[in-house]
Amino acid sequence: MINAKQCRAARAWLAWSQDDLAEQSLVSKRAIAGFELEKTVPHDRTLRDLQRAFEDAGLTFQMDGARGIGLQESQENSNLG
């Protein structure tokens, strides 16, 4: 599942505000803000909902355990950024 840095990076890539992400993921803006500031740890379901929203928008997360942030855009959505 995604971490706070990946969430912020994905939002930036898509030029989404926290309101946009809240709308797409059905997660509250308050929960998103707390997560991105690393002040709260969301439930697994919330993390899945956030990741799904980004994936539905065409992003893929690299979850190979390496340190860093990996984002990849699908070919069909390559005109997003």
mmCIF file of N, CA and C in Angstrom:
data_model
loop_
_atom_site.group_PDB
_atom_site.id
_atom_site.type_symbol
_atom_site.label_atom_id
_atom_site.label_comp_id
_atom_site.label_asym_id
_atom_site.label_seq_id
_atom_site.Cartn_x
_atom_site.Cartn_y
_atom_site.Cartn_z
ATOM 1 N N MET A 1 0.833 -1.191 0.000
ATOM 2 C CA MET A 1 0.000 0.000 0.000
ATOM 3 C C MET A 1 0.874 1.250 0.000
ATOM 4 N N ILE A 2 0.297 2.338 -0.435
ATOM 5 C CA ILE A 2 1.067 3.566 -0.584
ATOM 6 C C ILE A 2 1.408 4.197 0.763
ATOM 7 N N ASN A 3 2.452 5.020 0.725
ATOM 8 C CA ASN A 3 2.815 5.779 1.917
ATOM 9 C C ASN A 3 2.517 7.261 1.663
ATOM 10 N N ALA A 4 2.748 8.075 2.683
ATOM 11 C CA ALA A 4 2.402 9.497 2.600
ATOM 12 C C ALA A 4 3.160 10.212 1.483
ATOM 13 N N LYS A 5 4.430 9.895 1.316
ATOM 14 C CA LYS A 5 5.223 10.553 0.273
ATOM 15 C C LYS A 5 4.714 10.183 -1.115
ATOM 16 N N GLN A 6 4.351 8.926 -1.297
ATOM 17 C CA GLN A 6 3.803 8.505 -2.584
ATOM 18 C C GLN A 6 2.471 9.196 -2.849
ATOM 19 N N CYS A 7 1.688 9.360 -1.810
ATOM 20 C CA CYS A 7 0.398 10.029 -1.957
ATOM 21 C C CYS A 7 0.599 11.474 -2.412
ATOM 22 N N ARG A 8 1.492 12.179 -1.759
ATOM 23 C CA ARG A 8 1.767 13.568 -2.145
ATOM 24 C C ARG A 8 2.318 13.640 -3.568
ATOM 25 N N ALA A 9 3.230 12.727 -3.905
ATOM 26 C CA ALA A 9 3.823 12.717 -5.245
ATOM 27 C C ALA A 9 2.771 12.417 -6.312
ATOM 28 N N ALA A 10 1.910 11.472 -6.038
ATOM 29 C CA ALA A 10 0.869 11.113 -7.006
ATOM 30 C C ALA A 10 -0.103 12.273 -7.211
ATOM 31 N N ARG A 11 -0.466 12.934 -6.134
ATOM 32 C CA ARG A 11 -1.347 14.103 -6.274
ATOM 33 C C ARG A 11 -0.680 15.181 -7.116
ATOM 34 N N ALA A 12 0.603 15.413 -6.858
ATOM 35 C CA ALA A 12 1.328 16.428 -7.629
ATOM 36 C C ALA A 12 1.388 16.042 -9.106
ATOM 37 N N TRP A 13 1.662 14.766 -9.377
ATOM 38 C CA TRP A 13 1.755 14.286 -10.761
ATOM 39 C C TRP A 13 0.454 14.546 -11.515
ATOM 40 N N LEU A 14 -0.660 14.289 -10.835
ATOM 41 C CA LEU A 14 -1.966 14.450 -11.462
ATOM 42 C C LEU A 14 -2.513 15.871 -11.346
ATOM 43 N N ALA A 15 -1.797 16.727 -10.631
ATOM 44 C CA ALA A 15 -2.256 18.097 -10.360
ATOM 45 C C ALA A 15 -3.599 18.080 -9.631
ATOM 46 N N TRP A 16 -3.722 17.146 -8.686
ATOM 47 C CA TRP A 16 -4.933 17.029 -7.876
ATOM 48 C C TRP A 16 -4.741 17.750 -6.553
ATOM 49 N N SER A 17 -5.769 18.425 -6.117
ATOM 50 C CA SER A 17 -5.795 18.974 -4.764
ATOM 51 C C SER A 17 -6.230 17.860 -3.808
ATOM 52 N N GLN A 18 -6.150 18.141 -2.529
ATOM 53 C CA GLN A 18 -6.667 17.164 -1.566
ATOM 54 C C GLN A 18 -8.168 16.989 -1.756
ATOM 55 N N ASP A 19 -8.862 18.060 -2.133
ATOM 56 C CA ASP A 19 -10.296 17.949 -2.420
ATOM 57 C C ASP A 19 -10.550 17.011 -3.598
ATOM 58 N N ASP A 20 -9.721 17.119 -4.637
ATOM 59 C CA ASP A 20 -9.867 16.229 -5.796
ATOM 60 C C ASP A 20 -9.684 14.773 -5.389
ATOM 61 N N LEU A 21 -8.645 14.518 -4.601
ATOM 62 C CA LEU A 21 -8.390 13.148 -4.160
ATOM 63 C C LEU A 21 -9.523 12.645 -3.281
ATOM 64 N N ALA A 22 -10.025 13.500 -2.417
ATOM 65 C CA ALA A 22 -11.148 13.109 -1.556
ATOM 66 C C ALA A 22 -12.351 12.705 -2.405
ATOM 67 N N GLU A 23 -12.618 13.473 -3.438
ATOM 68 C CA GLU A 23 -13.746 13.170 -4.318
ATOM 69 C C GLU A 23 -13.543 11.855 -5.063
ATOM 70 N N GLN A 24 -12.340 11.629 -5.569
ATOM 71 C CA GLN A 24 -12.062 10.426 -6.351
ATOM 72 C C GLN A 24 -11.982 9.163 -5.498
ATOM 73 N N SER A 25 -11.524 9.301 -4.257
ATOM 74 C CA SER A 25 -11.294 8.130 -3.403
ATOM 75 C C SER A 25 -12.405 7.877 -2.394
ATOM 76 N N LEU A 26 -13.269 8.872 -2.208
ATOM 77 C CA LEU A 26 -14.307 8.821 -1.174
ATOM 78 C C LEU A 26 -13.703 8.743 0.231
ATOM 79 N N VAL A 27 -12.520 9.316 0.385
ATOM 80 C CA VAL A 27 -11.840 9.441 1.676
ATOM 81 C C VAL A 27 -11.917 10.916 2.057
ATOM 82 N N SER A 28 -12.139 11.208 3.322
ATOM 83 C CA SER A 28 -12.291 12.601 3.733
ATOM 84 C C SER A 28 -11.004 13.395 3.540
ATOM 85 N N LYS A 29 -11.168 14.674 3.260
ATOM 86 C CA LYS A 29 -10.008 15.556 3.111
ATOM 87 C C LYS A 29 -9.207 15.586 4.404
ATOM 88 N N ARG A 30 -9.881 15.551 5.533
ATOM 89 C CA ARG A 30 -9.197 15.562 6.832
ATOM 90 C C ARG A 30 -8.292 14.338 6.975
ATOM 91 N N ALA A 31 -8.797 13.176 6.576
ATOM 92 C CA ALA A 31 -7.996 11.948 6.653
ATOM 93 C C ALA A 31 -6.793 12.030 5.717
ATOM 94 N N ILE A 32 -6.997 12.576 4.535
ATOM 95 C CA ILE A 32 -5.902 12.720 3.570
ATOM 96 C C ILE A 32 -4.842 13.670 4.110
ATOM 97 N N ALA A 33 -5.271 14.799 4.644
ATOM 98 C CA ALA A 33 -4.323 15.789 5.178
ATOM 99 C C ALA A 33 -3.503 15.200 6.320
ATOM 100 N N GLY A 34 -4.155 14.504 7.235
ATOM 101 C CA GLY A 34 -3.434 13.892 8.352
ATOM 102 C C GLY A 34 -2.437 12.850 7.888
ATOM 103 N N PHE A 35 -2.830 12.061 6.902
ATOM 104 C CA PHE A 35 -1.944 11.040 6.349
ATOM 105 C C PHE A 35 -0.736 11.678 5.678
ATOM 106 N N GLU A 36 -0.980 12.667 4.822
ATOM 107 C CA GLU A 36 0.124 13.290 4.093
ATOM 108 C C GLU A 36 1.101 14.015 5.019
ATOM 109 N N LEU A 37 0.613 14.516 6.136
ATOM 110 C CA LEU A 37 1.489 15.167 7.121
ATOM 111 C C LEU A 37 2.136 14.154 8.061
ATOM 112 N N GLU A 38 1.799 12.886 7.859
ATOM 113 C CA GLU A 38 2.306 11.780 8.678
ATOM 114 C C GLU A 38 1.945 11.962 10.152
ATOM 115 N N LYS A 39 0.759 12.530 10.377
ATOM 116 C CA LYS A 39 0.252 12.711 11.739
ATOM 117 C C LYS A 39 -0.710 11.599 12.129
ATOM 118 N N THR A 40 -1.263 10.920 11.132
ATOM 119 C CA THR A 40 -2.183 9.817 11.385
ATOM 120 C C THR A 40 -1.795 8.629 10.514
ATOM 121 N N VAL A 41 -2.196 7.462 10.945
ATOM 122 C CA VAL A 41 -1.992 6.235 10.174
ATOM 123 C C VAL A 41 -3.376 5.723 9.789
ATOM 124 N N PRO A 42 -3.723 5.832 8.516
ATOM 125 C CA PRO A 42 -5.053 5.402 8.080
ATOM 126 C C PRO A 42 -5.235 3.887 8.175
ATOM 127 N N HIS A 43 -6.481 3.478 8.217
ATOM 128 C CA HIS A 43 -6.811 2.059 8.147
ATOM 129 C C HIS A 43 -6.388 1.523 6.779
ATOM 130 N N ASP A 44 -6.152 0.234 6.706
ATOM 131 C CA ASP A 44 -5.753 -0.394 5.442
ATOM 132 C C ASP A 44 -6.751 -0.100 4.326
ATOM 133 N N ARG A 45 -8.039 -0.138 4.652
ATOM 134 C CA ARG A 45 -9.061 0.117 3.631
ATOM 135 C C ARG A 45 -8.908 1.525 3.054
ATOM 136 N N THR A 46 -8.616 2.493 3.913
ATOM 137 C CA THR A 46 -8.429 3.869 3.455
ATOM 138 C C THR A 46 -7.240 3.960 2.509
ATOM 139 N N LEU A 47 -6.150 3.304 2.864
ATOM 140 C CA LEU A 47 -4.968 3.304 1.997
ATOM 141 C C LEU A 47 -5.280 2.662 0.651
ATOM 142 N N ARG A 48 -6.026 1.577 0.675
ATOM 143 C CA ARG A 48 -6.415 0.919 -0.582
ATOM 144 C C ARG A 48 -7.287 1.845 -1.429
ATOM 145 N N ASP A 49 -8.210 2.563 -0.778
ATOM 146 C CA ASP A 49 -9.080 3.487 -1.513
ATOM 147 C C ASP A 49 -8.275 4.613 -2.163
ATOM 148 N N LEU A 50 -7.286 5.133 -1.442
ATOM 149 C CA LEU A 50 -6.438 6.183 -2.002
ATOM 150 C C LEU A 50 -5.640 5.649 -3.190
ATOM 151 N N GLN A 51 -5.014 4.496 -3.008
ATOM 152 C CA GLN A 51 -4.217 3.914 -4.079
ATOM 153 C C GLN A 51 -5.083 3.597 -5.290
ATOM 154 N N ARG A 52 -6.262 3.059 -5.062
ATOM 155 C CA ARG A 52 -7.172 2.730 -6.165
ATOM 156 C C ARG A 52 -7.540 3.978 -6.969
ATOM 157 N N ALA A 53 -7.776 5.091 -6.285
ATOM 158 C CA ALA A 53 -8.121 6.330 -6.992
ATOM 159 C C ALA A 53 -6.994 6.743 -7.935
ATOM 160 N N PHE A 54 -5.768 6.646 -7.453
ATOM 161 C CA PHE A 54 -4.627 6.992 -8.305
ATOM 162 C C PHE A 54 -4.479 6.001 -9.455
ATOM 163 N N GLU A 55 -4.658 4.729 -9.169
ATOM 164 C CA GLU A 55 -4.537 3.713 -10.221
ATOM 165 C C GLU A 55 -5.644 3.872 -11.257
ATOM 166 N N ASP A 56 -6.843 4.219 -10.806
ATOM 167 C CA ASP A 56 -7.938 4.467 -11.749
ATOM 168 C C ASP A 56 -7.635 5.656 -12.659
ATOM 169 N N ALA A 57 -6.801 6.574 -12.171
ATOM 170 C CA ALA A 57 -6.396 7.738 -12.967
ATOM 171 C C ALA A 57 -5.197 7.424 -13.861
ATOM 172 N N GLY A 58 -4.694 6.180 -13.796
ATOM 173 C CA GLY A 58 -3.640 5.754 -14.705
ATOM 174 C C GLY A 58 -2.252 5.649 -14.121
ATOM 175 N N LEU A 59 -2.101 5.818 -12.808
ATOM 176 C CA LEU A 59 -0.783 5.697 -12.192
ATOM 177 C C LEU A 59 -0.558 4.286 -11.674
ATOM 178 N N THR A 60 0.691 3.872 -11.676
ATOM 179 C CA THR A 60 1.103 2.598 -11.106
ATOM 180 C C THR A 60 2.181 2.883 -10.077
ATOM 181 N N PHE A 61 2.092 2.240 -8.932
ATOM 182 C CA PHE A 61 3.071 2.426 -7.870
ATOM 183 C C PHE A 61 4.066 1.283 -7.896
ATOM 184 N N GLN A 62 5.344 1.602 -7.734
ATOM 185 C CA GLN A 62 6.385 0.586 -7.653
ATOM 186 C C GLN A 62 6.552 0.229 -6.187
ATOM 187 N N MET A 63 6.210 -0.989 -5.845
ATOM 188 C CA MET A 63 6.231 -1.437 -4.459
ATOM 189 C C MET A 63 7.244 -2.555 -4.282
ATOM 190 N N ASP A 64 8.482 -2.308 -4.687
ATOM 191 C CA ASP A 64 9.491 -3.360 -4.629
ATOM 192 C C ASP A 64 10.318 -3.319 -3.357
ATOM 193 N N GLY A 65 9.950 -2.458 -2.417
ATOM 194 C CA GLY A 65 10.685 -2.379 -1.164
ATOM 195 C C GLY A 65 11.892 -1.475 -1.216
ATOM 196 N N ALA A 66 12.210 -0.962 -2.391
ATOM 197 C CA ALA A 66 13.350 -0.057 -2.512
ATOM 198 C C ALA A 66 13.004 1.289 -1.891
ATOM 199 N N ARG A 67 14.007 1.947 -1.399
ATOM 200 C CA ARG A 67 13.795 3.268 -0.827
ATOM 201 C C ARG A 67 13.554 4.257 -1.966
ATOM 202 N N GLY A 68 12.568 5.086 -1.808
ATOM 203 C CA GLY A 68 12.264 6.077 -2.825
ATOM 204 C C GLY A 68 10.809 5.995 -3.234
ATOM 205 N N ILE A 69 10.475 6.813 -4.183
ATOM 206 C CA ILE A 69 9.099 6.898 -4.650
ATOM 207 C C ILE A 69 9.074 6.497 -6.107
ATOM 208 N N GLY A 70 8.265 5.526 -6.435
ATOM 209 C CA GLY A 70 8.140 5.106 -7.815
ATOM 210 C C GLY A 70 6.720 5.298 -8.303
ATOM 211 N N LEU A 71 6.558 6.080 -9.347
ATOM 212 C CA LEU A 71 5.269 6.270 -9.999
ATOM 213 C C LEU A 71 5.468 6.013 -11.476
ATOM 214 N N GLN A 72 4.490 5.401 -12.079
ATOM 215 C CA GLN A 72 4.558 5.156 -13.509
ATOM 216 C C GLN A 72 3.173 5.390 -14.071
ATOM 217 N N GLU A 73 3.129 6.009 -15.230
ATOM 218 C CA GLU A 73 1.875 6.297 -15.891
ATOM 219 C C GLU A 73 1.599 5.221 -16.929
ATOM 220 N N SER A 74 0.362 4.770 -17.021
ATOM 221 C CA SER A 74 0.039 3.776 -18.038
ATOM 222 C C SER A 74 0.098 4.428 -19.412
ATOM 223 N N GLN A 75 0.353 3.641 -20.439
ATOM 224 C CA GLN A 75 0.485 4.151 -21.803
ATOM 225 C C GLN A 75 -0.758 4.911 -22.249
ATOM 226 N N GLU A 76 -1.928 4.397 -21.911
ATOM 227 C CA GLU A 76 -3.159 5.034 -22.375
ATOM 228 C C GLU A 76 -3.405 6.382 -21.714
ATOM 229 N N ASN A 77 -2.714 6.649 -20.604
ATOM 230 C CA ASN A 77 -2.878 7.924 -19.911
ATOM 231 C C ASN A 77 -1.620 8.769 -19.978
ATOM 232 N N SER A 78 -0.765 8.521 -20.938
ATOM 233 C CA SER A 78 0.534 9.194 -20.982
ATOM 234 C C SER A 78 0.429 10.683 -21.272
ATOM 235 N N ASN A 79 -0.742 11.173 -21.599
ATOM 236 C CA ASN A 79 -0.897 12.604 -21.839
ATOM 237 C C ASN A 79 -1.331 13.354 -20.584
ATOM 238 N N LEU A 80 -1.358 12.693 -19.429
ATOM 239 C CA LEU A 80 -1.778 13.348 -18.189
ATOM 240 C C LEU A 80 -0.771 14.363 -17.698
ATOM 241 N N GLY A 81 0.514 14.051 -17.754
ATOM 242 C CA GLY A 81 1.482 14.929 -17.127
ATOM 243 C C GLY A 81 2.400 15.477 -18.113
#
